[in-house]
Coordinates of C-alpha atoms and ligand atoms in Angstrom, one line a residue:
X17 CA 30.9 -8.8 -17.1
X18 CA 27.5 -9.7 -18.1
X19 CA 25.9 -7.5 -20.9
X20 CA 23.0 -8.9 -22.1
X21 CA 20.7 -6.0 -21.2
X22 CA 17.7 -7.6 -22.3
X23 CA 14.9 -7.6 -19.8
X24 CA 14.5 -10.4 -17.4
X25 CA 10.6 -11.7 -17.3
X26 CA 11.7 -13.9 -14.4
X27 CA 11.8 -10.5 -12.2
X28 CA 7.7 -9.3 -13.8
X29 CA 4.7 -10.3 -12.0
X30 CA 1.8 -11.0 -14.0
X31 CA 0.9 -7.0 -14.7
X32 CA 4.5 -6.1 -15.1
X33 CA 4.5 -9.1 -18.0
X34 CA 1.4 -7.5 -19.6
X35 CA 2.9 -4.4 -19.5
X36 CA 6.1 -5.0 -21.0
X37 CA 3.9 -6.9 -23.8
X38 CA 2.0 -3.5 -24.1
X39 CA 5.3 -2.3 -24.8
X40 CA 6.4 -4.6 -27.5
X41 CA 3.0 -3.9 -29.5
X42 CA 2.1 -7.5 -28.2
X43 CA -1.3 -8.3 -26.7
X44 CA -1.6 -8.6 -23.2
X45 CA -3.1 -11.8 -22.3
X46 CA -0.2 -13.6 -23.5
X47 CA 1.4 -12.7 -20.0
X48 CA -0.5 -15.5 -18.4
X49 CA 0.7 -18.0 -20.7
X50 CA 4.5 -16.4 -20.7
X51 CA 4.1 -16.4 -16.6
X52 CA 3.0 -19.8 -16.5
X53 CA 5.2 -21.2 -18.4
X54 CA 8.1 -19.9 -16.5
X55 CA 6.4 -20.3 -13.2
X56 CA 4.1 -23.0 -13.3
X57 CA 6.0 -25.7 -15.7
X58 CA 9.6 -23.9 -15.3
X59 CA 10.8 -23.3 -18.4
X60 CA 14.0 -21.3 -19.1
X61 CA 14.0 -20.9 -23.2
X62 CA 11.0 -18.9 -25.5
X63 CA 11.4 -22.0 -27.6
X64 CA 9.7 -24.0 -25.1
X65 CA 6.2 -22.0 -24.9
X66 CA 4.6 -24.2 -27.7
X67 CA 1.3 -22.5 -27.2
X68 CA 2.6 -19.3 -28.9
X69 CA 3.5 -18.7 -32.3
X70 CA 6.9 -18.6 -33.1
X71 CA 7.5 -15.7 -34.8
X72 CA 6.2 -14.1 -30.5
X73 CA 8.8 -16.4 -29.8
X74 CA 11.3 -15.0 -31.5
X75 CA 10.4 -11.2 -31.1
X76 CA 10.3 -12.1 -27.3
X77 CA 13.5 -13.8 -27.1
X78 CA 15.4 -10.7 -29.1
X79 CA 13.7 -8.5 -26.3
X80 CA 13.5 -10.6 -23.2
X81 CA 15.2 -13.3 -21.3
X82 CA 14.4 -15.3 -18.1
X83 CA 17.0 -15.4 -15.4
X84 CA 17.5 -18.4 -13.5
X85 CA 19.9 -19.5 -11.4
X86 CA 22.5 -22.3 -12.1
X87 CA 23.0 -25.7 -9.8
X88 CA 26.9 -25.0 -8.9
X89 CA 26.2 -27.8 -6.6
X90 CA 24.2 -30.6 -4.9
X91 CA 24.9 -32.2 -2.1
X92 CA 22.2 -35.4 -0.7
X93 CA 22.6 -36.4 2.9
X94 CA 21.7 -39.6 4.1
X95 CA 18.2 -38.2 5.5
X96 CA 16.9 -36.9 2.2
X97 CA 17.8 -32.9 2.6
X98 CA 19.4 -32.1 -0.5
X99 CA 21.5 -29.2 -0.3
X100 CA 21.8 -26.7 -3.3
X101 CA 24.6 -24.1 -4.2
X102 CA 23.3 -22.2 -6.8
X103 CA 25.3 -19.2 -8.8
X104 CA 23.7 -16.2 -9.7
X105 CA 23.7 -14.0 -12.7
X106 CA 27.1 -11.9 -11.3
X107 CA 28.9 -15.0 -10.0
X108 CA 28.0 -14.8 -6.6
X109 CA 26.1 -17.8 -4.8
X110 CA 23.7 -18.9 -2.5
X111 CA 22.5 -22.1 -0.8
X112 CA 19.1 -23.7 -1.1
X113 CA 18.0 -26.7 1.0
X114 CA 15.0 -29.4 0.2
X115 CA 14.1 -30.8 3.1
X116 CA 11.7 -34.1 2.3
X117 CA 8.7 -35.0 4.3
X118 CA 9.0 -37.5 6.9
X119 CA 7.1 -40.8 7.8
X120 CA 7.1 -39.3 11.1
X121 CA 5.4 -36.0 10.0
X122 CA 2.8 -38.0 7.3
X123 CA 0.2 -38.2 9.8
X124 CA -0.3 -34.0 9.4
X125 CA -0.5 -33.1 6.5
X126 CA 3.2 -33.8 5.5
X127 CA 4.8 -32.5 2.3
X128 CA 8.4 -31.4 1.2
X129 CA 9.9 -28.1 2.3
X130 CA 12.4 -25.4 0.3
X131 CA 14.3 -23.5 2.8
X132 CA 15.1 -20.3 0.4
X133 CA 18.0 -17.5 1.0
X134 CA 16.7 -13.6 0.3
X135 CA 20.2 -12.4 0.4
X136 CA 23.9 -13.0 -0.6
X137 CA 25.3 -13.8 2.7
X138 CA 23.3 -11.8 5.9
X139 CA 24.0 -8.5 7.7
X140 CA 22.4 -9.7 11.0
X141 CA 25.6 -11.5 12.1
X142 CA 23.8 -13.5 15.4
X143 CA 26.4 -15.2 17.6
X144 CA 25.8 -18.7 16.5
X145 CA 25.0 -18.4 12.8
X146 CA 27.4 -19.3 10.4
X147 CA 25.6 -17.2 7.5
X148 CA 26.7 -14.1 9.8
X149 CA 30.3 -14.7 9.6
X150 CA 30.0 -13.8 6.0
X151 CA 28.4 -10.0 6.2
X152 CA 26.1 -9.2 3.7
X153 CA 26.8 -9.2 0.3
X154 CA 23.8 -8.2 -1.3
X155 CA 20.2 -8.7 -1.2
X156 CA 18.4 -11.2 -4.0
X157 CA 16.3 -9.9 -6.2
X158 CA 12.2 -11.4 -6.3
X159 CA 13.3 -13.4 -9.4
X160 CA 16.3 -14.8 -8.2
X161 CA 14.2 -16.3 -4.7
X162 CA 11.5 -17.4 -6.7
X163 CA 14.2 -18.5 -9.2
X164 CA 15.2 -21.0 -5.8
X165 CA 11.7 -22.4 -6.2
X166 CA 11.7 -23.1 -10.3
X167 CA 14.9 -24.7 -10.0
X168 CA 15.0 -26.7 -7.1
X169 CA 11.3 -28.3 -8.2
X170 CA 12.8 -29.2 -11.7
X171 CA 15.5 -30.8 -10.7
X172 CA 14.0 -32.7 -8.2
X173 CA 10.5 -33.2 -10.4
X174 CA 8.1 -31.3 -7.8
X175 CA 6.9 -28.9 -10.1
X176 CA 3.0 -30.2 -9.9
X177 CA 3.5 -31.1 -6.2
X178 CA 2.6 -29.2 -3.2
X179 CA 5.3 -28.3 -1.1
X180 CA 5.8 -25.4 1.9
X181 CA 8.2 -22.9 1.3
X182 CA 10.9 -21.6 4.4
X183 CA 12.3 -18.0 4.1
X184 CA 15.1 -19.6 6.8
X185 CA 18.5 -19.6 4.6
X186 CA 20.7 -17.1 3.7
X187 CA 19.6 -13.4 4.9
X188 CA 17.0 -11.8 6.9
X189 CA 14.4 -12.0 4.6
X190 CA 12.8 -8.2 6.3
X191 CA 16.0 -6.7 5.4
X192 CA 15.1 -7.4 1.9
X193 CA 11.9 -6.7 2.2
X194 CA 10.4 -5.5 -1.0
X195 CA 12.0 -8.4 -2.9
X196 CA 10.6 -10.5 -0.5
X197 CA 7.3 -9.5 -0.6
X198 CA 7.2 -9.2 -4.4
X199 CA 8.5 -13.0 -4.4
X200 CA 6.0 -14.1 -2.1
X201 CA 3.3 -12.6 -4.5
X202 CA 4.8 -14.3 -7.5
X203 CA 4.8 -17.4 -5.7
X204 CA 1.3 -17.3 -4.5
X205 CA -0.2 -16.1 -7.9
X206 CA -2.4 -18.6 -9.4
X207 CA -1.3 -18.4 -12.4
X208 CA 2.1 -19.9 -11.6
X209 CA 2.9 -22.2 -8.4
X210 CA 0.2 -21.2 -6.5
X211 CA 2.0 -21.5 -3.2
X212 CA -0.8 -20.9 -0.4
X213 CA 0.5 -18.2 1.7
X214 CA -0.5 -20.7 4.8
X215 CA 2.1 -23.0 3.0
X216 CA 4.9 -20.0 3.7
X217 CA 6.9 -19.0 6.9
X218 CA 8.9 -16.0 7.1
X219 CA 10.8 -16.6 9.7
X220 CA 13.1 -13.0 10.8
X221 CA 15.1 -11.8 13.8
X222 CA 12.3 -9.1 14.1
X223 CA 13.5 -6.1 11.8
X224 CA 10.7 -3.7 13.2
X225 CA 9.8 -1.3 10.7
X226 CA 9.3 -4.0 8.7
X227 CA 7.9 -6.5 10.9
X228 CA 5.0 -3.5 11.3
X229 CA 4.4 -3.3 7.7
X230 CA 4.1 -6.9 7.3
X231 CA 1.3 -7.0 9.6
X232 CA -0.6 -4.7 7.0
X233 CA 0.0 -6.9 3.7
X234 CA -2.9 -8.3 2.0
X235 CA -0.6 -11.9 1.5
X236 CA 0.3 -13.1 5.0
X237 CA 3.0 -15.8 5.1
X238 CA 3.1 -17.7 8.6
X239 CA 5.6 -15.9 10.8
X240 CA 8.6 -17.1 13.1
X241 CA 10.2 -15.0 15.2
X242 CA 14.1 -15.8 16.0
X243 CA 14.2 -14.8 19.7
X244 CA 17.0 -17.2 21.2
X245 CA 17.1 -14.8 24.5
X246 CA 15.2 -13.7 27.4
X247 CA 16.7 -11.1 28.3
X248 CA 17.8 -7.8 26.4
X249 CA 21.4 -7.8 27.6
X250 CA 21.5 -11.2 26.4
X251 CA 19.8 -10.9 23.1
X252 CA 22.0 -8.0 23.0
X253 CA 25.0 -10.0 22.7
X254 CA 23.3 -13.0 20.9
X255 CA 21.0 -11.0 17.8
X256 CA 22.8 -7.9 17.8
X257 CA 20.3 -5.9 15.9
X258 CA 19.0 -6.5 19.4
X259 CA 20.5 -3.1 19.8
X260 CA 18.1 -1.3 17.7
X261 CA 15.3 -2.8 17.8
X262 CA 14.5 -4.6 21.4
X263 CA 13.4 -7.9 23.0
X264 CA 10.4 -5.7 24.6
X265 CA 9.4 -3.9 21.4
X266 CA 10.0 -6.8 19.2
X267 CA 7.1 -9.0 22.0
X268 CA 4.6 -5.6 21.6
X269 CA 4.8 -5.9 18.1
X270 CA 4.2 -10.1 17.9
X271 CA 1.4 -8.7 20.6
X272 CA -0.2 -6.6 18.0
X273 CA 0.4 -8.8 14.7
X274 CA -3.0 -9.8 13.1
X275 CA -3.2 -13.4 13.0
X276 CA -5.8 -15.4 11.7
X277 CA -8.1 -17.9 13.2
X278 CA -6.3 -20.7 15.0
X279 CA -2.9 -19.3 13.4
X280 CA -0.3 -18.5 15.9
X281 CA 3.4 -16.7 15.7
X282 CA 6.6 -19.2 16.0
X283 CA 9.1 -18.3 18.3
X284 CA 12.1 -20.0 17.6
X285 CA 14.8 -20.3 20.3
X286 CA 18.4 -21.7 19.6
X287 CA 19.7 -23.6 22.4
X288 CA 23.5 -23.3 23.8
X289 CA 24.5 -25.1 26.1
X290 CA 25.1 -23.5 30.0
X291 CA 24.4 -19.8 27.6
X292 CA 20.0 -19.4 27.4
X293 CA 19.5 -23.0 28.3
X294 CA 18.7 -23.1 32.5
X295 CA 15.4 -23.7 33.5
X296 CA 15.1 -20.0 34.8
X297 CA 15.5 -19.1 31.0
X298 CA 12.7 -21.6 30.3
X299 CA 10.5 -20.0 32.8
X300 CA 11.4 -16.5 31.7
X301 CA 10.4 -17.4 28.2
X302 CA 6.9 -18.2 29.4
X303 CA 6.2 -15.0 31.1
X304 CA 7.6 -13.3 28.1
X305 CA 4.9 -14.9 25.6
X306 CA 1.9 -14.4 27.7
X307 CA -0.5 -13.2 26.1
X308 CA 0.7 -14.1 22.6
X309 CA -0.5 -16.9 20.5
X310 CA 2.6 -18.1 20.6
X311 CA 4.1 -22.0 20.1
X312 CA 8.2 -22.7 20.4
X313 CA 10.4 -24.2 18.7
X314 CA 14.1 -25.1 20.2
X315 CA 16.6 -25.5 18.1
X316 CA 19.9 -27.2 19.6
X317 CA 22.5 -25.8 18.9
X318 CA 24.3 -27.0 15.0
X319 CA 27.9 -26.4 15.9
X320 CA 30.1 -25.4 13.3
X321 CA 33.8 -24.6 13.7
X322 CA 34.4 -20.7 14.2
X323 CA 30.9 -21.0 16.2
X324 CA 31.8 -20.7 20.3
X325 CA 29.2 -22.4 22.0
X326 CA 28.2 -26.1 22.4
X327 CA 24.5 -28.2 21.9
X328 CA 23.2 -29.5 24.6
X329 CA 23.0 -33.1 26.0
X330 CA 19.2 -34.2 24.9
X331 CA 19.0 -34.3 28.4
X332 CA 19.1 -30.1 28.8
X333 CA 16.8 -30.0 25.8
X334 CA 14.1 -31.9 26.8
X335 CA 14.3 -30.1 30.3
X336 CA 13.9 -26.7 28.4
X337 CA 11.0 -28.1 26.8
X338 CA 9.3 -29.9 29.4
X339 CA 9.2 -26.6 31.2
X340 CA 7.1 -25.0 29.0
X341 CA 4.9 -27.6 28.1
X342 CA 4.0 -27.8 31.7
X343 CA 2.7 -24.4 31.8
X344 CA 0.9 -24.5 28.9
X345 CA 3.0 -23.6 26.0
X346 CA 3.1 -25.5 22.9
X347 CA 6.3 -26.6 22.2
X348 CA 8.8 -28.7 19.7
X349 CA 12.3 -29.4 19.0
X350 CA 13.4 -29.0 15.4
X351 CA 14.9 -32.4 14.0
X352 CA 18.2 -31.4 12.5
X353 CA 18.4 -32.0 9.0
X354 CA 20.8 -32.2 6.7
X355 CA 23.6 -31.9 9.3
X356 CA 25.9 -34.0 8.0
X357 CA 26.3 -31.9 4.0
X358 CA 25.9 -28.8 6.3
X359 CA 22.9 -27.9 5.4
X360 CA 21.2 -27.3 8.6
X361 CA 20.2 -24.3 10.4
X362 CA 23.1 -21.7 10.7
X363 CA 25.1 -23.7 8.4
X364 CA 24.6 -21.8 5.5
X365 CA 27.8 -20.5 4.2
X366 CA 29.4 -20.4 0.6
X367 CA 32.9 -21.5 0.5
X368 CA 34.5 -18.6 -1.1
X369 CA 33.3 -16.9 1.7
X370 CA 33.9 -19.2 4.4
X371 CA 38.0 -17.8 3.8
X372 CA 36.8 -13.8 3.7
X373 CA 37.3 -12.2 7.0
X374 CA 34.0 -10.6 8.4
X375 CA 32.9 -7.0 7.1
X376 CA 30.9 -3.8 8.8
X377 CA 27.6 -4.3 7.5
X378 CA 26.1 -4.9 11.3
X379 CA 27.4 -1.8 12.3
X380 CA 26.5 0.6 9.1
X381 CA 22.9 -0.9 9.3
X382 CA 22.7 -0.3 13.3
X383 CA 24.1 3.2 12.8
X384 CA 21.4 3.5 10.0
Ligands
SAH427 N1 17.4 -14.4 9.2 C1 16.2 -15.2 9.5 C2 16.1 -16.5 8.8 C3 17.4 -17.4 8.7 S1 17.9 -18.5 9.9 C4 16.1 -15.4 11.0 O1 17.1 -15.2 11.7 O2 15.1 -15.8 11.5 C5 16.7 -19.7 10.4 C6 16.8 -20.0 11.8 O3 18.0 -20.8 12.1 C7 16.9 -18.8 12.7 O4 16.0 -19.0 13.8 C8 18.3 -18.8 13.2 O5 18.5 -18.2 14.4 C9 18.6 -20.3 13.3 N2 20.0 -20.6 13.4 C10 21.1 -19.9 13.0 N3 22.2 -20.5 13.3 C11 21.9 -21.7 13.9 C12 22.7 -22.8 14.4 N4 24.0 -22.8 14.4 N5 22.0 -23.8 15.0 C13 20.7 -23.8 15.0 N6 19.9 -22.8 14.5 C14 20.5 -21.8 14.0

């Protein structure tokens, strides 16, 4: 059991740091300098923060420490993606992924991408996800998502680069969703990374309550939506949480969401083979985002063993996408990446519990 009980500045945001200075009969301004050094440059010992004196030092490492996760494990595939299993303060672990920019991508604006877990494991258990197998464990806390960020840069030496930032690993990032948004905010503060929001996707199998209260924060990340179905009996089957909170709903709320000039809502739509991949499904999807500034992106299926469905041939994809590019809709396929480390979408599982048979957290949160 861990008892260090000291108080971990990696969770504060720049107020909370002053504060807790306040409290140690320390002046206030030296939160900036505490929260950039952990933030902007990454450090992980008081010893580091040359710009304070060291007897702060000291008195702030007796009161104070600053959590960050450990690298368990990396794994590089032959594209780039790096894959990271990281262990957490109680033993438990997550994955991270750094997906590098591609030549093909360089024209736009390229840059490298984190994909970043907001839970241990997810609750949301969709059909084809690997992540789902494994229930929920529990939700991260802000500092251990941003903690993702701080490690992943230093050990990759991104620290003063730009990069965008994915909420697509482990979890459903609205399920967590004060965490989330407290990371976001300590991610975006200019005194540490200073992470454009514009930079960020949430991307979220449309957990309503939440999804409404997002649309009223004051930092907006870009939004995906995780729809994979046209139909409710279908999503039913394929998102359960389906069940609660519906196909129609979840398109009146994406109707509603304030987006800003020439921004526009992701829908992202797995594709399995001979299951939501005919061309009536294809047309059906078009009707459904009328009206919504709205651009798709299909994801083929990653199979995984334990997952029953198949990818389709190239061949079924680009027919799906064809459709909708015909009638308008702005559409692209995701490149897997990573496949071959398991890193890809859905892939995300940790090995202790790739052996654990599934739990009840679906059911306890739909009877919720
Ligand atoms: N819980 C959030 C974010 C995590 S998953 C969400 O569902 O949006 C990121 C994306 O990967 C989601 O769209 C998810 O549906 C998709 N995905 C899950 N399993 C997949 C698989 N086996 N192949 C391809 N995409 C998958």
């Amino acid at each position: 059991m861990n008892t260090d009980l000291r108080t971990d500045l990696a969770e504060l945001d720049v107020s909370a740091l002053e504060d807790a200075l306040d409290a140690l009969g320390r002046p206030r301004f030296h939160a900036r300098q505490i929260f950039q050094w952990i933030h902007k440059h990454g450090v992980v010992e008081f010893d580091a923060m040359s710009d304070l004196s060291r007897e702060l030092r000291t008195q702030l490492g007796a009161a104070f420490r600053i959590g960050t996760p450990t690298v368990v494990q990396q794994d590089r595939s032959v594209d780039g993606t790096v894959k990271f299993l990281l262990g957490l303060r109680d033993g438990k672990r997550i994955e991270s992924v750094f997906i590098p920019d591609t030549p093909a991508d360089s024209s736009r604006d390229a840059r490298a991408t984190f994909c970043l877990s907001t839970q241990v494991g997810c609750a949301m258990r969709c059909a084809f996800c690997l992540t789902g197998k494994m229930g929920i464990d529990r939700n991260l806390t802000a500092g251990e998502i941003v903690g993702q960020v701080r490690v992943l840069a230093r050990e990759l030496h991104l620290l003063s680069s730009r990069f965008n930032i994915v909420l697509m690993g482990m979890g459903e990032p609205l399920h967590n969703y004060d965490e989330t948004m407290k990371a976001l905010r300590i991610l975006a503060d200019e005194h540490g990374l200073a992470v454009s929001p514009r930079r960020i996707t949430l991307s979220t199998v449309g957990v309503l309550p939440n999804l409404e209260r997002l649309a009223t924060e004051a930092l907006m990340p870009n939004l995906a939506i995780s729809l994979h179905s046209t139909t409710e009996d279908q999503r039913d089957r394929l998102v359960p949480v389906n069940r609660k909170y519906g196909l129609r709903d979840l398109l009146d709320a994406c109707r509603r969401f304030p987006l800003k000039r020439r921004s526009r809502i992701t829908f992202e739509y797995v594709l399995l083979n001979e299951v939501n991949d005919t061309p009536e499904d294809a047309r059906r999807l078009v009707k459904l985002l009328a009206g919504i500034k709205a651009k798709v992106n299909l994801l083929p299926l990653n199979e995984a063993a334990g997952i029953p469905f198949d990818r389709p041939s190239d061949d079924r994809v680009n027919r799906f996408a064809r459709i909708l590019a015909d009638r308008g809709v702005t559409v692209s396929v995701r490149k897997s990446r990573g496949r071959d480390i398991r890193a890809a979408c859905g892939q995300l599982i940790t090995d202790s519990a790739r052996a654990k048979a599934p739990g009840q957290q679906l059911a306890s949160m739909l009877g919720s």
